[in-house]
mmCIF file of C-alpha atoms and ligand atoms in Angstrom:
data_model
loop_
_atom_site.group_PDB
_atom_site.id
_atom_site.type_symbol
_atom_site.label_atom_id
_atom_site.label_comp_id
_atom_site.label_asym_id
_atom_site.label_seq_id
_atom_site.Cartn_x
_atom_site.Cartn_y
_atom_site.Cartn_z
ATOM 1 C CA MET A 1489 -6.782 7.391 11.524
ATOM 2 C CA LYS A 1490 -7.063 5.098 10.697
ATOM 3 C CA ILE A 1491 -4.871 2.478 7.350
ATOM 4 C CA LEU A 1492 -6.723 0.237 5.699
ATOM 5 C CA ALA A 1493 -4.961 -1.877 3.574
ATOM 6 C CA VAL A 1494 -6.060 -3.814 -0.207
ATOM 7 C CA GLY A 1495 -4.345 -7.071 -1.192
ATOM 8 C CA ARG A 1496 -3.971 -8.295 -4.016
ATOM 9 C CA ASN A 1497 -4.907 -5.373 -7.178
ATOM 10 C CA TYR A 1498 -2.737 -6.249 -9.734
ATOM 11 C CA ALA A 1499 -2.574 -9.702 -11.359
ATOM 12 C CA ALA A 1500 0.717 -9.967 -11.848
ATOM 13 C CA HIS A 1501 1.732 -9.988 -8.394
ATOM 14 C CA ILE A 1502 -1.590 -12.230 -7.140
ATOM 15 C CA GLU A 1503 0.093 -14.893 -9.824
ATOM 16 C CA GLU A 1504 3.937 -14.237 -8.134
ATOM 17 C CA LEU A 1505 2.322 -15.012 -4.459
ATOM 18 C CA ASN A 1506 0.279 -17.911 -5.886
ATOM 19 C CA ASN A 1507 -2.623 -16.433 -4.739
ATOM 20 C CA GLU A 1508 -6.437 -16.768 -5.978
ATOM 21 C CA ARG A 1509 -7.898 -14.116 -7.874
ATOM 22 C CA PRO A 1510 -10.120 -12.095 -4.763
ATOM 23 C CA GLU A 1511 -14.109 -11.378 -6.214
ATOM 24 C CA SER A 1512 -14.595 -8.192 -3.419
ATOM 25 C CA PRO A 1513 -10.750 -6.318 -3.021
ATOM 26 C CA VAL A 1514 -9.135 -8.558 0.182
ATOM 27 C CA VAL A 1515 -8.872 -6.056 2.593
ATOM 28 C CA PHE A 1516 -6.730 -5.770 6.066
ATOM 29 C CA LEU A 1517 -5.706 -2.777 8.718
ATOM 30 C CA LYS A 1518 -2.473 -1.290 9.576
ATOM 31 C CA PRO A 1519 -2.558 0.627 13.157
ATOM 32 C CA ASP A 1520 -1.242 4.435 13.148
ATOM 33 C CA THR A 1521 1.679 2.972 14.983
ATOM 34 C CA ALA A 1522 2.453 1.579 11.764
ATOM 35 C CA ILE A 1523 3.180 4.089 10.391
ATOM 36 C CA LEU A 1524 6.897 6.155 9.339
ATOM 37 C CA ARG A 1525 7.431 9.423 7.492
ATOM 38 C CA ASN A 1526 10.119 11.816 6.576
ATOM 39 C CA ASN A 1527 12.631 9.273 5.581
ATOM 40 C CA GLU A 1528 13.179 8.004 8.785
ATOM 41 C CA PRO A 1529 15.436 4.841 8.481
ATOM 42 C CA PHE A 1530 13.183 1.302 8.720
ATOM 43 C CA TYR A 1531 14.815 -1.125 11.569
ATOM 44 C CA TYR A 1532 14.950 -4.606 11.010
ATOM 45 C CA PRO A 1533 12.539 -6.659 13.369
ATOM 46 C CA GLU A 1534 13.783 -9.064 15.228
ATOM 47 C CA PHE A 1535 10.539 -11.156 14.967
ATOM 48 C CA SER A 1536 11.016 -11.927 10.732
ATOM 49 C CA LYS A 1537 13.327 -13.537 8.666
ATOM 50 C CA ASP A 1538 11.965 -12.381 5.994
ATOM 51 C CA ILE A 1539 10.745 -8.604 5.403
ATOM 52 C CA HIS A 1540 9.169 -7.603 1.779
ATOM 53 C CA PHE A 1541 8.935 -4.608 0.254
ATOM 54 C CA GLU A 1542 5.857 -3.818 -1.518
ATOM 55 C CA VAL A 1543 5.220 -0.559 -3.301
ATOM 56 C CA GLU A 1544 1.711 0.957 -3.242
ATOM 57 C CA ILE A 1545 -0.312 4.430 -4.508
ATOM 58 C CA LEU A 1546 -1.898 6.254 -1.274
ATOM 59 C CA LEU A 1547 -5.204 7.725 -1.093
ATOM 60 C CA LYS A 1548 -6.022 10.462 1.564
ATOM 61 C CA ILE A 1549 -9.354 10.554 3.118
ATOM 62 C CA SER A 1550 -10.751 14.267 3.515
ATOM 63 C CA LYS A 1551 -14.347 13.763 3.483
ATOM 64 C CA HIS A 1552 -16.083 11.909 5.891
ATOM 65 C CA GLY A 1553 -18.578 9.311 4.871
ATOM 66 C CA LYS A 1554 -19.896 6.006 4.657
ATOM 67 C CA TYR A 1555 -22.062 3.561 1.946
ATOM 68 C CA ILE A 1556 -20.585 6.048 -0.333
ATOM 69 C CA GLN A 1557 -20.927 5.137 -3.863
ATOM 70 C CA GLU A 1558 -19.043 4.715 -6.298
ATOM 71 C CA LYS A 1559 -19.887 7.238 -9.097
ATOM 72 C CA HIS A 1560 -19.253 9.623 -6.201
ATOM 73 C CA ALA A 1561 -16.104 8.258 -4.124
ATOM 74 C CA SER A 1562 -13.457 10.716 -6.207
ATOM 75 C CA GLU A 1563 -14.870 13.235 -3.998
ATOM 76 C CA TYR A 1564 -13.693 11.509 -0.779
ATOM 77 C CA TYR A 1565 -9.778 12.450 -1.847
ATOM 78 C CA GLN A 1566 -9.022 14.712 -3.091
ATOM 79 C CA GLU A 1567 -4.379 13.550 -1.770
ATOM 80 C CA ILE A 1568 -2.281 10.890 -3.032
ATOM 81 C CA GLY A 1569 1.435 9.766 -1.730
ATOM 82 C CA ILE A 1570 3.459 6.879 -2.539
ATOM 83 C CA GLY A 1571 4.175 3.952 0.716
ATOM 84 C CA ILE A 1572 5.955 0.835 1.352
ATOM 85 C CA ASP A 1573 3.171 -2.187 2.646
ATOM 86 C CA PHE A 1574 6.146 -3.572 4.319
ATOM 87 C CA THR A 1575 4.992 -7.479 5.231
ATOM 88 C CA ALA A 1576 6.681 -9.647 7.352
ATOM 89 C CA ARG A 1577 6.683 -12.922 5.090
ATOM 90 C CA ASP A 1578 7.140 -15.289 6.835
ATOM 91 C CA LEU A 1579 4.711 -14.208 9.522
ATOM 92 C CA GLN A 1580 2.446 -14.204 6.486
ATOM 93 C CA GLN A 1581 2.849 -17.251 5.397
ATOM 94 C CA TYR A 1582 2.715 -19.093 8.590
ATOM 95 C CA ALA A 1583 -1.166 -17.173 9.372
ATOM 96 C CA LYS A 1584 -1.884 -18.306 5.921
ATOM 97 C CA GLU A 1585 -1.056 -21.882 6.025
ATOM 98 C CA LYS A 1586 -3.001 -21.642 9.614
ATOM 99 C CA GLY A 1587 -6.155 -19.773 8.722
ATOM 100 C CA LEU A 1588 -4.688 -17.189 11.229
ATOM 101 C CA PRO A 1589 -5.347 -13.165 10.393
ATOM 102 C CA TRP A 1590 -2.391 -10.917 8.822
ATOM 103 C CA ALA A 1591 -2.153 -8.272 11.373
ATOM 104 C CA LEU A 1592 1.592 -9.432 12.959
ATOM 105 C CA ALA A 1593 2.464 -10.124 9.341
ATOM 106 C CA LYS A 1594 1.376 -6.878 8.253
ATOM 107 C CA GLY A 1595 0.798 -4.034 10.975
ATOM 108 C CA PHE A 1596 3.701 -3.998 12.851
ATOM 109 C CA ASN A 1597 5.552 -1.025 14.012
ATOM 110 C CA ASN A 1598 6.801 0.961 10.707
ATOM 111 C CA SER A 1599 5.275 -1.432 8.097
ATOM 112 C CA ALA A 1600 3.503 1.414 6.602
ATOM 113 C CA PRO A 1601 6.627 4.169 6.153
ATOM 114 C CA ILE A 1602 4.527 6.975 3.724
ATOM 115 C CA SER A 1603 5.460 10.090 2.056
ATOM 116 C CA LYS A 1604 4.333 13.965 1.872
ATOM 117 C CA PHE A 1605 -0.029 13.578 -0.133
ATOM 118 C CA TYR A 1606 0.534 15.680 -3.287
ATOM 119 C CA SER A 1607 -2.949 16.704 -4.695
ATOM 120 C CA LYS A 1608 -4.185 14.176 -7.362
ATOM 121 C CA ASP A 1609 -3.625 15.836 -9.860
ATOM 122 C CA HIS A 1610 -0.308 17.017 -9.689
ATOM 123 C CA PHE A 1611 0.966 13.800 -11.173
ATOM 124 C CA GLY A 1612 -1.367 13.919 -14.056
ATOM 125 C CA GLU A 1613 -4.310 11.219 -15.431
ATOM 126 C CA ILE A 1614 -4.905 9.553 -11.722
ATOM 127 C CA ASN A 1615 -6.276 6.309 -13.519
ATOM 128 C CA ASN A 1616 -2.356 6.244 -15.465
ATOM 129 C CA LEU A 1617 -0.336 6.352 -13.558
ATOM 130 C CA ASN A 1618 3.350 4.799 -13.416
ATOM 131 C CA PHE A 1619 4.773 4.157 -10.597
ATOM 132 C CA GLY A 1620 6.920 2.012 -8.712
ATOM 133 C CA LEU A 1621 10.516 1.329 -6.487
ATOM 134 C CA GLU A 1622 14.304 1.079 -7.010
ATOM 135 C CA VAL A 1623 16.094 -1.189 -4.357
ATOM 136 C CA ASP A 1624 20.103 0.255 -4.268
ATOM 137 C CA GLY A 1625 19.403 2.108 -7.559
ATOM 138 C CA GLU A 1626 18.433 -0.752 -9.396
ATOM 139 C CA GLN A 1627 14.493 -0.960 -10.225
ATOM 140 C CA ARG A 1628 13.137 -3.571 -8.685
ATOM 141 C CA GLN A 1629 8.912 -3.035 -8.602
ATOM 142 C CA GLN A 1630 7.167 -0.662 -11.523
ATOM 143 C CA GLY A 1631 3.313 -0.946 -12.161
ATOM 144 C CA ASN A 1632 0.312 1.225 -13.477
ATOM 145 C CA THR A 1633 -2.441 2.125 -12.033
ATOM 146 C CA CYS A 1634 -4.170 1.397 -14.637
ATOM 147 C CA LEU A 1635 -3.846 -2.293 -14.378
ATOM 148 C CA MET A 1636 -5.776 -2.604 -10.816
ATOM 149 C CA LEU A 1637 -8.397 -4.845 -10.199
ATOM 150 C CA PHE A 1638 -10.354 -2.589 -8.331
ATOM 151 C CA THR A 1639 -9.822 1.689 -9.522
ATOM 152 C CA PHE A 1640 -10.035 4.182 -6.346
ATOM 153 C CA ASP A 1641 -13.518 4.929 -6.116
ATOM 154 C CA GLN A 1642 -14.494 1.152 -6.370
ATOM 155 C CA ILE A 1643 -11.999 0.488 -2.930
ATOM 156 C CA ILE A 1644 -13.793 3.552 -1.382
ATOM 157 C CA ALA A 1645 -16.812 2.559 -2.006
ATOM 158 C CA TYR A 1646 -15.977 -1.647 -0.937
ATOM 159 C CA VAL A 1647 -14.569 -0.471 2.286
ATOM 160 C CA SER A 1648 -17.084 2.559 3.325
ATOM 161 C CA LYS A 1649 -19.574 -0.246 3.148
ATOM 162 C CA PHE A 1650 -17.468 -1.909 6.709
ATOM 163 C CA PHE A 1651 -15.486 0.977 7.457
ATOM 164 C CA THR A 1652 -16.807 4.217 7.795
ATOM 165 C CA LEU A 1653 -13.967 6.453 6.111
ATOM 166 C CA LYS A 1654 -13.203 9.937 7.969
ATOM 167 C CA LYS A 1655 -10.617 12.440 7.032
ATOM 168 C CA GLY A 1656 -7.079 11.371 7.178
ATOM 169 C CA ASP A 1657 -7.299 8.422 7.365
ATOM 170 C CA ILE A 1658 -5.357 6.390 4.295
ATOM 171 C CA ILE A 1659 -5.958 3.364 2.250
ATOM 172 C CA PHE A 1660 -2.966 1.393 0.582
ATOM 173 C CA THR A 1661 -4.395 0.075 -2.906
ATOM 174 C CA GLY A 1662 -2.444 -3.187 -3.375
ATOM 175 C CA THR A 1663 1.002 -4.023 -4.733
ATOM 176 C CA PRO A 1664 2.010 -4.833 -8.847
ATOM 177 C CA LYS A 1665 4.637 -7.193 -9.210
ATOM 178 C CA GLY A 1666 7.633 -6.977 -8.669
ATOM 179 C CA VAL A 1667 7.790 -7.889 -4.458
ATOM 180 C CA GLY A 1668 11.081 -8.685 -2.767
ATOM 181 C CA PRO A 1669 12.970 -8.767 0.656
ATOM 182 C CA ILE A 1670 14.648 -6.037 2.056
ATOM 183 C CA GLN A 1671 18.327 -5.919 3.390
ATOM 184 C CA VAL A 1672 19.787 -4.168 6.792
ATOM 185 C CA GLY A 1673 21.251 -1.855 4.621
ATOM 186 C CA ASN A 1674 19.151 -1.023 1.230
ATOM 187 C CA ARG A 1675 18.224 2.179 0.461
ATOM 188 C CA LEU A 1676 14.742 2.151 -0.922
ATOM 189 C CA LYS A 1677 13.360 4.963 -3.572
ATOM 190 C CA ALA A 1678 9.695 5.169 -4.275
ATOM 191 C CA PHE A 1679 8.693 7.131 -7.458
ATOM 192 C CA ILE A 1680 5.189 8.447 -9.471
ATOM 193 C CA GLU A 1681 6.272 9.108 -12.591
ATOM 194 C CA ASP A 1682 9.677 10.908 -12.491
ATOM 195 C CA GLN A 1683 9.203 12.191 -9.068
ATOM 196 C CA THR A 1684 11.239 10.818 -6.242
ATOM 197 C CA LEU A 1685 8.445 10.724 -3.700
ATOM 198 C CA MET A 1686 10.127 8.837 -1.012
ATOM 199 C CA ASP A 1687 14.177 7.862 0.003
ATOM 200 C CA PHE A 1688 15.185 5.981 2.957
ATOM 201 C CA GLU A 1689 17.359 3.010 4.572
ATOM 202 C CA VAL A 1690 17.008 0.142 6.147
ATOM 203 C CA LYS A 1691 19.214 -0.450 8.951
HETATM 204 MG MG1 MG B 2232 0.268 -4.836 -0.397
#
């Protein structure tokens, strides 16, 4: 399986990082070794001093497809979840300055903690879902899927032109504002609407 991720999909987050608003989705990949499941702890890696959390809604691909039209895209995912796109912001900043890829900054081991997946109807209207992240009991990120620049269906249509989507693939759909650094000892809780779906520690 593969993990596709979309960057710069919420206007307020684009502003906080002083990025440009994209004309088409900004897409990158994480390898399957990035996945961290079952609320296992995240161990702070030695190669970065500035790991940031980015809470994001996940789509799980349920059907093989490429060149999927936007009007058919919703047939290709039946389940959603929540995840964190951990980012080594220092490595990413260096890569941006040098015009280098984000692979190391975004794809390192355990950089993709994910929740269990739930039917896309489970939480309510999929294009109007509140979600967010608490760090040590304090709410740090709060977003709503209605604020996405590119909708779930537009993301599927776009990425499937370049990458054949296969059953089990996961798409990270972008983070709302409020990203910030983690520290050893932090406890992270991610939620959709009023349901906590992830709860794990940084060690
Ligand atoms: Mg992200």
